[in-house]
Amino acid sequence: NSTFVFKVNHLENVQSVEKIQVKTGGRRTGEVEIVEGLQPNDLVVVHGGLRLRPGAIVTIRAVDDGTRTVGEMLQTQNGG
C-alpha cells in the first residue's frame, strides 16, 4: 500500500502543493508517524484536501501547533 500526502511548497509568495509518497510508522488516535518522505518543518495539508491535485494553489489558513483542534483553528480564521 502506498501512502501519499500533499506537501506545501512556497515560491514567491505563492503556495502550491506537491504529492509526496511517504512511509508511515506508528499510529495513535488522530496521529500518524511519517518515517520517510518528509523533512522536519515541511508543511502538509491535513484538512480540505479532497479535491487537491499536484500543482494546485493553496492558502494556508492555520498551522497546527498541537494546542487547538482543527475546528478551533478554522473558527479563529473565520472570525469566530
PDB file of C-alpha atoms in Angstrom:
ATOM      1  CA  ASN A   1       0.000   0.000   0.000  1.00  0.00           C
ATOM      2  CA  SER A   2       1.281   3.436  -0.928  1.00  0.00           C
ATOM      3  CA  THR A   3       0.569   6.440   1.258  1.00  0.00           C
ATOM      4  CA  PHE A   4       0.711   9.966  -0.099  1.00  0.00           C
ATOM      5  CA  VAL A   5       0.438  13.454   1.399  1.00  0.00           C
ATOM      6  CA  PHE A   6       0.213  16.893  -0.164  1.00  0.00           C
ATOM      7  CA  LYS A   7       3.284  18.887   0.806  1.00  0.00           C
ATOM      8  CA  VAL A   8       3.075  22.686   0.596  1.00  0.00           C
ATOM      9  CA  ASN A   9       5.760  24.415  -1.475  1.00  0.00           C
ATOM     10  CA  HIS A  10       6.463  28.150  -1.150  1.00  0.00           C
ATOM     11  CA  LEU A  11       7.547  30.007  -4.284  1.00  0.00           C
ATOM     12  CA  GLU A  12       7.489  33.829  -4.452  1.00  0.00           C
ATOM     13  CA  ASN A  13       4.540  34.341  -2.057  1.00  0.00           C
ATOM     14  CA  VAL A  14       2.531  31.551  -3.699  1.00  0.00           C
ATOM     15  CA  GLN A  15       1.863  28.228  -2.032  1.00  0.00           C
ATOM     16  CA  SER A  16       1.227  25.189  -4.190  1.00  0.00           C
ATOM     17  CA  VAL A  17       1.063  21.503  -3.343  1.00  0.00           C
ATOM     18  CA  GLU A  18       3.111  18.526  -4.414  1.00  0.00           C
ATOM     19  CA  LYS A  19       2.001  14.905  -3.976  1.00  0.00           C
ATOM     20  CA  ILE A  20       4.673  13.078  -1.962  1.00  0.00           C
ATOM     21  CA  GLN A  21       4.873   9.365  -1.221  1.00  0.00           C
ATOM     22  CA  VAL A  22       5.618   8.716   2.444  1.00  0.00           C
ATOM     23  CA  LYS A  23       6.290   5.725   4.646  1.00  0.00           C
ATOM     24  CA  THR A  24       4.264   5.603   7.832  1.00  0.00           C
ATOM     25  CA  GLY A  25       5.274   4.240  11.219  1.00  0.00           C
ATOM     26  CA  GLY A  26       3.349   4.236  14.460  1.00  0.00           C
ATOM     27  CA  ARG A  27      -0.264   5.340  14.738  1.00  0.00           C
ATOM     28  CA  ARG A  28      -2.485   6.546  17.532  1.00  0.00           C
ATOM     29  CA  THR A  29      -5.803   8.359  17.571  1.00  0.00           C
ATOM     30  CA  GLY A  30      -5.530  11.423  15.338  1.00  0.00           C
ATOM     31  CA  GLU A  31      -1.809  10.973  14.643  1.00  0.00           C
ATOM     32  CA  VAL A  32       0.353   9.086  12.148  1.00  0.00           C
ATOM     33  CA  GLU A  33       4.140   8.957  12.302  1.00  0.00           C
ATOM     34  CA  ILE A  34       5.883   9.693   8.977  1.00  0.00           C
ATOM     35  CA  VAL A  35       9.238   7.900   8.909  1.00  0.00           C
ATOM     36  CA  GLU A  36      10.254   8.617   5.294  1.00  0.00           C
ATOM     37  CA  GLY A  37       9.408  11.172   2.637  1.00  0.00           C
ATOM     38  CA  LEU A  38       9.234  14.443   4.595  1.00  0.00           C
ATOM     39  CA  GLN A  39      11.732  16.681   6.340  1.00  0.00           C
ATOM     40  CA  PRO A  40      11.259  18.411   9.711  1.00  0.00           C
ATOM     41  CA  ASN A  41       9.187  21.598   9.328  1.00  0.00           C
ATOM     42  CA  ASP A  42       7.637  20.522   5.999  1.00  0.00           C
ATOM     43  CA  LEU A  43       4.004  21.624   5.864  1.00  0.00           C
ATOM     44  CA  VAL A  44       1.341  19.189   4.674  1.00  0.00           C
ATOM     45  CA  VAL A  45      -2.368  19.599   4.006  1.00  0.00           C
ATOM     46  CA  VAL A  46      -4.415  17.936   6.745  1.00  0.00           C
ATOM     47  CA  HIS A  47      -7.849  19.461   6.117  1.00  0.00           C
ATOM     48  CA  GLY A  48      -9.740  20.285   2.944  1.00  0.00           C
ATOM     49  CA  GLY A  49      -7.582  18.278   0.567  1.00  0.00           C
ATOM     50  CA  LEU A  50     -10.180  16.059  -1.115  1.00  0.00           C
ATOM     51  CA  ARG A  51     -10.113  17.950  -4.420  1.00  0.00           C
ATOM     52  CA  LEU A  52      -6.420  18.826  -4.476  1.00  0.00           C
ATOM     53  CA  ARG A  53      -4.240  17.975  -7.440  1.00  0.00           C
ATOM     54  CA  PRO A  54      -0.451  18.337  -7.741  1.00  0.00           C
ATOM     55  CA  GLY A  55       0.419  21.945  -8.522  1.00  0.00           C
ATOM     56  CA  ALA A  56      -2.813  23.353  -7.068  1.00  0.00           C
ATOM     57  CA  ILE A  57      -2.502  26.780  -5.444  1.00  0.00           C
ATOM     58  CA  VAL A  58      -3.471  26.760  -1.756  1.00  0.00           C
ATOM     59  CA  THR A  59      -3.968  29.275   1.007  1.00  0.00           C
ATOM     60  CA  ILE A  60      -2.614  28.394   4.441  1.00  0.00           C
ATOM     61  CA  ARG A  61      -5.462  29.113   6.874  1.00  0.00           C
ATOM     62  CA  ALA A  62      -3.764  27.809  10.013  1.00  0.00           C
ATOM     63  CA  VAL A  63      -0.716  25.861  11.140  1.00  0.00           C
ATOM     64  CA  ASP A  64      -1.344  23.117  13.679  1.00  0.00           C
ATOM     65  CA  ASP A  65       0.883  23.576  16.713  1.00  0.00           C
ATOM     66  CA  GLY A  66      -0.935  20.875  18.686  1.00  0.00           C
ATOM     67  CA  THR A  67      -2.751  23.263  21.031  1.00  0.00           C
ATOM     68  CA  ARG A  68      -6.089  23.566  19.183  1.00  0.00           C
ATOM     69  CA  THR A  69      -8.463  21.342  17.252  1.00  0.00           C
ATOM     70  CA  VAL A  70      -8.963  21.834  13.512  1.00  0.00           C
ATOM     71  CA  GLY A  71     -12.418  23.242  14.278  1.00  0.00           C
ATOM     72  CA  GLU A  72     -10.950  25.811  16.668  1.00  0.00           C
ATOM     73  CA  MET A  73      -8.309  26.850  14.133  1.00  0.00           C
ATOM     74  CA  LEU A  74     -10.871  27.284  11.351  1.00  0.00           C
ATOM     75  CA  GLN A  75     -13.257  29.155  13.653  1.00  0.00           C
ATOM     76  CA  THR A  76     -10.477  31.606  14.533  1.00  0.00           C
ATOM     77  CA  GLN A  77      -9.773  32.147  10.819  1.00  0.00           C
ATOM     78  CA  ASN A  78     -13.481  32.716  10.098  1.00  0.00           C
ATOM     79  CA  GLY A  79     -13.814  35.463  12.697  1.00  0.00           C
ATOM     80  CA  GLY A  80     -15.317  33.255  15.418  1.00  0.00           C
TER      81      GLY A  80
END
